Coordinates of N, CA and C in Angstrom, one line a residue:
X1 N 0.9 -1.2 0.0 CA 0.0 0.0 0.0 C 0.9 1.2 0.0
X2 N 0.6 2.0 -0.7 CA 1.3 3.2 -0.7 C 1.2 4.4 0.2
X3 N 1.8 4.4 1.0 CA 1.7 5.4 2.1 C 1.5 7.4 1.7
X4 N 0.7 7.9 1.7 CA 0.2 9.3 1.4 C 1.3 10.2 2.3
X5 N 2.5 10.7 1.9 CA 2.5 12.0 2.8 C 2.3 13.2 2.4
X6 N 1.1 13.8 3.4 CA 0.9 15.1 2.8 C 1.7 16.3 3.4
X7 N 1.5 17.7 2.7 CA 2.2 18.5 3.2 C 1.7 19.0 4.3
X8 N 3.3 19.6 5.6 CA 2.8 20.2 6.9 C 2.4 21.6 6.6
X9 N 1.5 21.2 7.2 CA 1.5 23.1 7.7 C 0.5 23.7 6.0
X10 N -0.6 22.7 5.9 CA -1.2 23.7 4.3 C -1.8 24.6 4.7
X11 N -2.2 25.3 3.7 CA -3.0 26.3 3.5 C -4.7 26.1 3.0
X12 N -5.4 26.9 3.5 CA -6.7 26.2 2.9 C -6.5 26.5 1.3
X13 N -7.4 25.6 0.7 CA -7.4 25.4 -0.9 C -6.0 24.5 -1.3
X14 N -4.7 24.7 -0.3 CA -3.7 23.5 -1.1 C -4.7 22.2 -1.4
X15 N -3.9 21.7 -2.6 CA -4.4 20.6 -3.4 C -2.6 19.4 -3.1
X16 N -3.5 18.4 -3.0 CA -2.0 17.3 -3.0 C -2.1 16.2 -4.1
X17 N -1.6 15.5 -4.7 CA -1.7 14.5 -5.7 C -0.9 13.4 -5.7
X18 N -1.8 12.7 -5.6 CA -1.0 11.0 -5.8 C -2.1 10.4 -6.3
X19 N -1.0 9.7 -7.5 CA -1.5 9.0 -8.7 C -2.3 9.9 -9.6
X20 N -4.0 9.0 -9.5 CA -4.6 9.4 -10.0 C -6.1 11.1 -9.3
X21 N -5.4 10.7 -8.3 CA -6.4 11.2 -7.1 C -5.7 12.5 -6.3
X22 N -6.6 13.5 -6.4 CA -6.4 14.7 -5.6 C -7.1 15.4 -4.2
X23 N -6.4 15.3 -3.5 CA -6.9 15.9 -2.2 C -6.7 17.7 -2.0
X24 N -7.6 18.0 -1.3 CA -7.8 19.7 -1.0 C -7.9 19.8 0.5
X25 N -7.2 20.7 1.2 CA -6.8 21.1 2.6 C -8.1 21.9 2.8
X26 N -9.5 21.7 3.8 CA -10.4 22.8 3.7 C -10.3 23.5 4.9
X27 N -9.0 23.4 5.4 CA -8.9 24.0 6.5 C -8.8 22.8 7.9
X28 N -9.1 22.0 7.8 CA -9.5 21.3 9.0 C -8.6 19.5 9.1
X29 N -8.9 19.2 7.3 CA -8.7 18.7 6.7 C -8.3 17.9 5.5
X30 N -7.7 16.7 4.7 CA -7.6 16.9 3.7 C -8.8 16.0 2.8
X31 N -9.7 16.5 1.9 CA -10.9 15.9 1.2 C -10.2 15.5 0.3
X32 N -10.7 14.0 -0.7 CA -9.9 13.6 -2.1 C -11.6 14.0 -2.9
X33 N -10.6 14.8 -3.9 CA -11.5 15.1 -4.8 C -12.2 13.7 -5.6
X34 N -13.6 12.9 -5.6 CA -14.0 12.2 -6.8 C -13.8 12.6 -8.2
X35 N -13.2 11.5 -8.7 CA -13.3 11.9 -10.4 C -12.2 13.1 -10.8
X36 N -11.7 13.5 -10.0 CA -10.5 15.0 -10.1 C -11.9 16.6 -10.2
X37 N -13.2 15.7 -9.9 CA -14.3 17.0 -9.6 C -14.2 17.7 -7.8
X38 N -14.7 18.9 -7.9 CA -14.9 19.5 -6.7 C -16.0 19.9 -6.3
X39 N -16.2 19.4 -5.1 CA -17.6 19.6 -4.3 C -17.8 20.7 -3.3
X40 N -18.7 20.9 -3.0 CA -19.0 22.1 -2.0 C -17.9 21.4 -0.7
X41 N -17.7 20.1 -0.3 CA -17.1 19.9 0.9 C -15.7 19.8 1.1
X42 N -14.9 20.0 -0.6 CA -13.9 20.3 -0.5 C -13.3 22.2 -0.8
X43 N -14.3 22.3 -0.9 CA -14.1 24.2 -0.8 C -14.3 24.8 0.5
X44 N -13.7 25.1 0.9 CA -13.5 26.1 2.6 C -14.5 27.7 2.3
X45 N -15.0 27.6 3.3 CA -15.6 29.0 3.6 C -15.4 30.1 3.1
X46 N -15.6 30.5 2.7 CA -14.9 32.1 2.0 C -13.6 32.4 1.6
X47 N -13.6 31.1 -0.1 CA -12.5 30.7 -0.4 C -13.1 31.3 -2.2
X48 N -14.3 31.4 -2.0 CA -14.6 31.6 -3.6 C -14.5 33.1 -3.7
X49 N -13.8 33.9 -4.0 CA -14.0 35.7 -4.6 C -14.4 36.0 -5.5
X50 N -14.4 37.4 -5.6 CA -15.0 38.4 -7.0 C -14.5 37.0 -8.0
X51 N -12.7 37.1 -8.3 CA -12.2 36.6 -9.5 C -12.2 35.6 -9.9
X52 N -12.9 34.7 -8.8 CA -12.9 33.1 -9.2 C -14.4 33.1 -9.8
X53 N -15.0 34.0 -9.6 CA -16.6 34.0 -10.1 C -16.6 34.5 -11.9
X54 N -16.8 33.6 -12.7 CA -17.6 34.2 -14.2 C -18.3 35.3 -14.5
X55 N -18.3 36.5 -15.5 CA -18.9 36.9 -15.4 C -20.0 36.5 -16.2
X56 N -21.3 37.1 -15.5 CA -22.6 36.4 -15.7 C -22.9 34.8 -15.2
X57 N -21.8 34.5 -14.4 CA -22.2 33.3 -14.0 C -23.1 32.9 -12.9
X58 N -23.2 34.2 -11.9 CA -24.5 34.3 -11.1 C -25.8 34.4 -11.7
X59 N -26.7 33.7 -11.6 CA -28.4 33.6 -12.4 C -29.2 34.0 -11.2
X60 N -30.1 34.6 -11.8 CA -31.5 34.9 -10.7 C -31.6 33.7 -9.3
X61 N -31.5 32.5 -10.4 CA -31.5 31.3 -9.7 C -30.5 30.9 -8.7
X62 N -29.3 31.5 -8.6 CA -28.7 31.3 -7.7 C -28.5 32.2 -6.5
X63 N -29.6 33.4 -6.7 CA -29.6 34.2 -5.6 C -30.9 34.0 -4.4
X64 N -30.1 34.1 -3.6 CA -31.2 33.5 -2.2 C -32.4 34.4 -2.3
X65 N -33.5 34.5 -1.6 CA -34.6 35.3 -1.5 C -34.2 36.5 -0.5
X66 N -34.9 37.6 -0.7 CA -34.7 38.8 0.0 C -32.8 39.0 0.4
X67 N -31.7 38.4 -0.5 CA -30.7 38.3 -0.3 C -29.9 39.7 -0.6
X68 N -30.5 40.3 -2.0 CA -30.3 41.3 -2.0 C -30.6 43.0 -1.6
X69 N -29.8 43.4 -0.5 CA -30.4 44.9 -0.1 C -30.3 46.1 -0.1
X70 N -30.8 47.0 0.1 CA -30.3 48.3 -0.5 C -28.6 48.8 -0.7
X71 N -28.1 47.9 0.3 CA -26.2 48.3 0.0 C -25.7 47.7 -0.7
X72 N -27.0 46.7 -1.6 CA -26.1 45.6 -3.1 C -26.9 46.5 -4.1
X73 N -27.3 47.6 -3.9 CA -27.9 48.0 -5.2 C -26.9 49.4 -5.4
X74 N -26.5 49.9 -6.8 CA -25.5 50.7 -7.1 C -27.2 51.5 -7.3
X75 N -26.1 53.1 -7.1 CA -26.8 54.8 -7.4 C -27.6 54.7 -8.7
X76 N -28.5 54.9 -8.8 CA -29.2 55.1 -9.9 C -29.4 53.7 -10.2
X77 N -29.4 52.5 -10.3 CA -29.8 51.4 -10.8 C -31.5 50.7 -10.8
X78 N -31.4 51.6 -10.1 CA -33.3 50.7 -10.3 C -34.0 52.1 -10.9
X79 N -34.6 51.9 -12.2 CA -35.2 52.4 -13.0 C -36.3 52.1 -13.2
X80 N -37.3 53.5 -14.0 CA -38.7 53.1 -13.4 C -39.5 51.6 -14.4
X81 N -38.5 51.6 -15.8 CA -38.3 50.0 -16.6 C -38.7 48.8 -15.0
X82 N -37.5 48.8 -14.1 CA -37.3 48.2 -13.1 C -38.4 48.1 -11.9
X83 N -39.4 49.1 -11.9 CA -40.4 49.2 -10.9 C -41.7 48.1 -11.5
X84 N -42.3 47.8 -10.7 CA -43.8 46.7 -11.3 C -44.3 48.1 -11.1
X85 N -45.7 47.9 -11.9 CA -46.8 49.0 -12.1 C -47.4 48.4 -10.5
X86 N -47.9 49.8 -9.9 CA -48.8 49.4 -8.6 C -47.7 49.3 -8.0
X87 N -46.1 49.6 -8.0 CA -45.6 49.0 -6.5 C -45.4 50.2 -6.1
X88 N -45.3 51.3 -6.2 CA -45.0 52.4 -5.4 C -46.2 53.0 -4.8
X89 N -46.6 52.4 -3.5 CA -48.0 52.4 -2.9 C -47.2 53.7 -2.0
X90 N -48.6 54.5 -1.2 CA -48.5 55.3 -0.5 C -47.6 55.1 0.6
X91 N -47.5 53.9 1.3 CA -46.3 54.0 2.3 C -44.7 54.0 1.6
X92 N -44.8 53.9 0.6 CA -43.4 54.0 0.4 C -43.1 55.5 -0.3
X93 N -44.1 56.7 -0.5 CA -43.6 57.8 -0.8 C -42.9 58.5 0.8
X94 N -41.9 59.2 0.7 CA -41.9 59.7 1.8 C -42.3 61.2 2.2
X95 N -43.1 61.6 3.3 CA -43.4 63.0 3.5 C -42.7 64.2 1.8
X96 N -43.7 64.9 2.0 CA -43.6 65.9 0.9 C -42.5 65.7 0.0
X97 N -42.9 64.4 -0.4 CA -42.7 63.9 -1.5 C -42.7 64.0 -3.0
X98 N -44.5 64.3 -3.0 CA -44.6 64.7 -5.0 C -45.1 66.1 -4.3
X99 N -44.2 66.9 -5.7 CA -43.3 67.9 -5.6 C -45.1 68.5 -6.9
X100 N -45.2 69.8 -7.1 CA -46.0 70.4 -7.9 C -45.3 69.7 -9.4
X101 N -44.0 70.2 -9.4 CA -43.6 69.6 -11.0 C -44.2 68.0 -11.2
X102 N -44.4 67.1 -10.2 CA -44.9 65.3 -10.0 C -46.1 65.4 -10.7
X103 N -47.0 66.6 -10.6 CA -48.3 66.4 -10.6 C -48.6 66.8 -12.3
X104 N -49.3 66.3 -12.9 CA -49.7 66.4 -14.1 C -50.4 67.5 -14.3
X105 N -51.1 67.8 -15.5 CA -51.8 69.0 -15.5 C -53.1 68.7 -15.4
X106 N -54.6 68.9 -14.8 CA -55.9 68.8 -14.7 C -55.9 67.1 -13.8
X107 N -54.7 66.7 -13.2 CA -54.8 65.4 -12.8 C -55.6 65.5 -11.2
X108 N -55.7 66.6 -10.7 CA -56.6 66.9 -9.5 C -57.7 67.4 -9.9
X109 N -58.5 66.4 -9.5 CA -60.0 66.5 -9.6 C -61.0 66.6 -8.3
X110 N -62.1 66.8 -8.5 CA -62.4 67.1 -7.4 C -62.7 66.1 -5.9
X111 N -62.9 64.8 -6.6 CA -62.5 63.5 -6.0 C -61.6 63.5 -5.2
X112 N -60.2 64.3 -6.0 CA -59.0 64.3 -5.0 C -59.0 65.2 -3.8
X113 N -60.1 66.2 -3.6 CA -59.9 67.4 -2.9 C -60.5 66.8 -1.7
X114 N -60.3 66.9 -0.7 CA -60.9 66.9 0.7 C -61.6 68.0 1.2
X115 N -62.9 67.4 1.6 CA -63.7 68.9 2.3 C -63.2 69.6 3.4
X116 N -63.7 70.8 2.8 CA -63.1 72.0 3.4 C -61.7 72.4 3.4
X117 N -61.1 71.7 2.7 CA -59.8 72.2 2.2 C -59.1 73.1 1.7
X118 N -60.3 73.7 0.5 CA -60.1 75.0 -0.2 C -60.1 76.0 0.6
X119 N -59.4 76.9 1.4 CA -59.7 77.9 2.1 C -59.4 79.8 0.7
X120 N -60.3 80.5 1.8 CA -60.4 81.5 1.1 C -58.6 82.4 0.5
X121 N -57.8 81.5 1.1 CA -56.3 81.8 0.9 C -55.8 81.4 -0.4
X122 N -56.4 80.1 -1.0 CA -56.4 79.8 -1.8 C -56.8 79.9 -2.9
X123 N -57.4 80.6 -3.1 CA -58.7 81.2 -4.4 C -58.2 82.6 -4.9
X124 N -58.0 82.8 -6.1 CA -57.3 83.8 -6.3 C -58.3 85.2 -7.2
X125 N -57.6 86.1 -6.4 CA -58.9 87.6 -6.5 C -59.6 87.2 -7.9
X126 N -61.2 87.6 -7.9 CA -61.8 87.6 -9.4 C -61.7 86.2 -9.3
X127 N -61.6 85.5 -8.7 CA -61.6 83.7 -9.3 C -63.4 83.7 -9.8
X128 N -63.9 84.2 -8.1 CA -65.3 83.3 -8.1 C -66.2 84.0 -9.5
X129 N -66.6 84.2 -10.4 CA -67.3 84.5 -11.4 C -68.8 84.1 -11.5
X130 N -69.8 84.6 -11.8 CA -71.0 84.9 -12.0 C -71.3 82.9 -11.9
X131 N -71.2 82.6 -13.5 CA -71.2 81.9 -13.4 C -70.9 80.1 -12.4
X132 N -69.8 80.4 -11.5 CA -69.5 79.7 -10.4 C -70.4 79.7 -9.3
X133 N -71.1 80.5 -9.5 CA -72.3 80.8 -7.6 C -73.6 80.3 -8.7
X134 N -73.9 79.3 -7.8 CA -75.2 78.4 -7.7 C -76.6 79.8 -7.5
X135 N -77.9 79.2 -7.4 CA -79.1 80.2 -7.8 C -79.3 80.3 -6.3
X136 N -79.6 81.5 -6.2 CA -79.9 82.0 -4.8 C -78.5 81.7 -4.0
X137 N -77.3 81.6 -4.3 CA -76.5 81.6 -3.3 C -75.9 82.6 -2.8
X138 N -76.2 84.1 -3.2 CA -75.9 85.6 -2.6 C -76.9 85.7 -1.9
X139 N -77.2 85.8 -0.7 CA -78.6 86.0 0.7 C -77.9 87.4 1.2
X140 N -79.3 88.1 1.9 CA -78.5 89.2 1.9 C -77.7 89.4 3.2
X141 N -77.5 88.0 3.9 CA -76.6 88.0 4.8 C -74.8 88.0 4.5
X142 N -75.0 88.0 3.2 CA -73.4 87.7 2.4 C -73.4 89.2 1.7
X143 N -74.4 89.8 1.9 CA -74.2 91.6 1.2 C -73.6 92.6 2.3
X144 N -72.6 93.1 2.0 CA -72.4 94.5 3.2 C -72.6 95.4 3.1
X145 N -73.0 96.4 4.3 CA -74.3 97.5 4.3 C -73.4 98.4 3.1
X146 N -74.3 99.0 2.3 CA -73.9 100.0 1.6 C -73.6 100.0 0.5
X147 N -73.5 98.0 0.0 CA -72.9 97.9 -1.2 C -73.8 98.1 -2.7
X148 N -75.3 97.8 -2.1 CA -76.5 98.0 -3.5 C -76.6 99.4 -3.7
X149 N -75.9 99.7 -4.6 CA -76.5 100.9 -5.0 C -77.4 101.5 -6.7
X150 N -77.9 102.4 -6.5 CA -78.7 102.9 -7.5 C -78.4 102.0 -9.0
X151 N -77.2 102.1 -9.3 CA -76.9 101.4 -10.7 C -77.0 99.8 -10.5
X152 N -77.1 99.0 -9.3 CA -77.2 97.7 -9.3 C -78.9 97.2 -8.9
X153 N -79.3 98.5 -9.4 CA -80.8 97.9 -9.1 C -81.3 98.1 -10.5
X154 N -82.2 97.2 -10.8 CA -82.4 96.8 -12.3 C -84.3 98.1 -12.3
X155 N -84.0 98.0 -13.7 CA -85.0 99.5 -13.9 C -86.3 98.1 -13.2
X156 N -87.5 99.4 -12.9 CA -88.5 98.7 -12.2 C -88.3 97.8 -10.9
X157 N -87.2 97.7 -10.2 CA -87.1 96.7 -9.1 C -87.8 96.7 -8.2
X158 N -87.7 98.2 -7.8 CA -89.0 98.4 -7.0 C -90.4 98.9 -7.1
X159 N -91.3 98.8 -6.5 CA -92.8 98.8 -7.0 C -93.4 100.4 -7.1
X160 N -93.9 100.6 -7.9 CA -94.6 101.8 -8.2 C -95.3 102.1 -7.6
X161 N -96.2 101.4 -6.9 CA -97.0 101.8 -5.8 C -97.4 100.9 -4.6
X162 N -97.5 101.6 -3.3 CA -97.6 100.9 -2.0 C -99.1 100.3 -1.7
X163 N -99.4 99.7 -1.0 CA -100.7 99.3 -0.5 C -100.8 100.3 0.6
X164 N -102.3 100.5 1.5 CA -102.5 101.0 2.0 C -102.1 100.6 2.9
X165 N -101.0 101.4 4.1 CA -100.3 101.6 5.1 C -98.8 101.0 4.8
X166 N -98.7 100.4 4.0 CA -97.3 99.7 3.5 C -96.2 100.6 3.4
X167 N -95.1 100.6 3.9 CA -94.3 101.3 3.6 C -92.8 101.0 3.3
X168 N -91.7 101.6 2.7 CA -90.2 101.1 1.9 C -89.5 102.3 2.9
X169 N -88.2 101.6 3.5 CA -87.6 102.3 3.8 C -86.0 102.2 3.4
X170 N -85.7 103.4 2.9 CA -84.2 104.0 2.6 C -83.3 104.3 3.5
X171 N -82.4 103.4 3.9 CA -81.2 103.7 5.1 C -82.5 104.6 6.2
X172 N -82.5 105.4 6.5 CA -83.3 106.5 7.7 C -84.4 106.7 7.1
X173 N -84.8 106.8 5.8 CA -86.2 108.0 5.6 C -87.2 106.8 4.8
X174 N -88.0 107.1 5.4 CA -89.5 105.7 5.4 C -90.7 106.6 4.4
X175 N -91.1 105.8 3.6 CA -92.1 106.7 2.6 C -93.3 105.8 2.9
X176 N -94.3 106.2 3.1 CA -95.4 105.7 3.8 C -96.5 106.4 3.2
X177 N -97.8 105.7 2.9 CA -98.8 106.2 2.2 C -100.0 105.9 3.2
X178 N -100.5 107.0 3.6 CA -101.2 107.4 4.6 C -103.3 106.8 4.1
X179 N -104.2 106.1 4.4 CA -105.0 106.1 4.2 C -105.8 107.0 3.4
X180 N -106.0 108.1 4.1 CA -106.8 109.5 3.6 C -105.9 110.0 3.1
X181 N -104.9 109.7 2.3 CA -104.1 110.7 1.9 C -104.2 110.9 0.5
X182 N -104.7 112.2 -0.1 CA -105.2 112.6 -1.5 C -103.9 112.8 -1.9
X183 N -102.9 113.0 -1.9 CA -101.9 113.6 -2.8 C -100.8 112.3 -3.1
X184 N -100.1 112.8 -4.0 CA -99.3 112.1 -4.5 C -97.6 112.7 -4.0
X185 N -96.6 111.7 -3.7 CA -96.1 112.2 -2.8 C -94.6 111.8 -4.1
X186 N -93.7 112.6 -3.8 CA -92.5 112.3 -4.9 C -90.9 112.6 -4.3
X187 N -90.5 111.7 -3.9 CA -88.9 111.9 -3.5 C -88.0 111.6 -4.1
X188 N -87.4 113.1 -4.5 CA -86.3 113.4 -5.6 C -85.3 112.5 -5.4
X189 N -84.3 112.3 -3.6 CA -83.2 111.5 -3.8 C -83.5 110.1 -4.0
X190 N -84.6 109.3 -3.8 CA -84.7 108.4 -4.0 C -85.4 108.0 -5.4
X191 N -86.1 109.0 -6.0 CA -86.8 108.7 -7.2 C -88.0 107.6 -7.3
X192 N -88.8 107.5 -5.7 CA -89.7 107.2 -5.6 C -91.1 107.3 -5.7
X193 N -91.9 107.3 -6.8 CA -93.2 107.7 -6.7 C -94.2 106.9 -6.2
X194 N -95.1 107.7 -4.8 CA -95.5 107.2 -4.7 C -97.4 107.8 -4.2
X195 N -98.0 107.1 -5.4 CA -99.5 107.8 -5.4 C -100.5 107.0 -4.9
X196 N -101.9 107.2 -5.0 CA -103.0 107.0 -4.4 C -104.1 106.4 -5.9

């Protein structure tokens, strides 16, 4: 029988040879390679590096699940090619996040608005227009004293003549049509006629 001497003192990965057969030092031990092939049990722990690796020899398939994490991903490499549609859900924007330029043009609708949100800060002078106010939504609780005047009253608005004891009053002065009263009564600043 042929007596094996191996070398003292290897190094992990030394390889030794006799005959046909090769053994590898994994540190602990020496493994004989079958067939002159190498197995996971003759490779030592953090023996394989960058250079002994192919490139493209790594496959999807050889990468573990959730193995890869944000410190294996290079600046700029995930592109929006790279995103699934639907994965950038709301927890993953962070605080004041989309920016006005994010937002598309007419993409806020009113669906998107939350009530009571619009405040009067927001609305810009002259925004609200005739058209925009709903029928009857000026009451004259939303009028301020003083603001109707002569030219915003439409010809005929008010009545030509009063019923008996009825009376219209102008800021202070009250025009009042007296029962017995034969004459016809006529006030210049108001341009009120009012007869019998």
């Amino acid at each position: 029988m042929t007596t094996l001497s191996f070398p003292a003192s290897p190094s992990v990965g030394n390889t030794f040879v006799s005959g046909s057969r090769t053994w590898t030092w994994n540190g602990s031990k020496w493994v004989v390679q079958s067939n002159g092939s190498v197995s996971s049990t003759t490779i030592a722990d953090g023996t394989i590096t960058e250079s002994k690796i192919a490139n493209d020899a790594v496959t999807s398939a050889k990468i573990a699940a959730n193995a890869i994490s944000s410190s294996e991903i290079a600046s700029s490499a995930v592109t929006s090619n790279q995103i699934a549609s639907g994965a950038v859900t709301e927890d993953k924007l962070s605080n004041a996040a989309v920016t006005e330029i994010k937002i598309a043009n007419a993409s806020i609708t009113s669906a998107k608005i939350s009530n009571n949100s619009i405040t009067s800060e927001k609305i810009n002078d002259s925004a609200i227009t005739t058209d925009k106010l709903g029928a009857n939504a000026v009451t004259s609780a939303k009028l301020a004293d003083g603001v109707v005047t002569s030219v915003k009253l439409a010809a005929n608005a008010l009545p030509q003549s009063l019923g008996t004891g009825a009376s219209v009053e102008f800021k202070d002065v009250v025009l009042t049509r007296q029962p017995d009263s034969s004459r016809n009564h006529y006030n210049r600043k108001f341009k009120y006629f009012i007869h019998k």
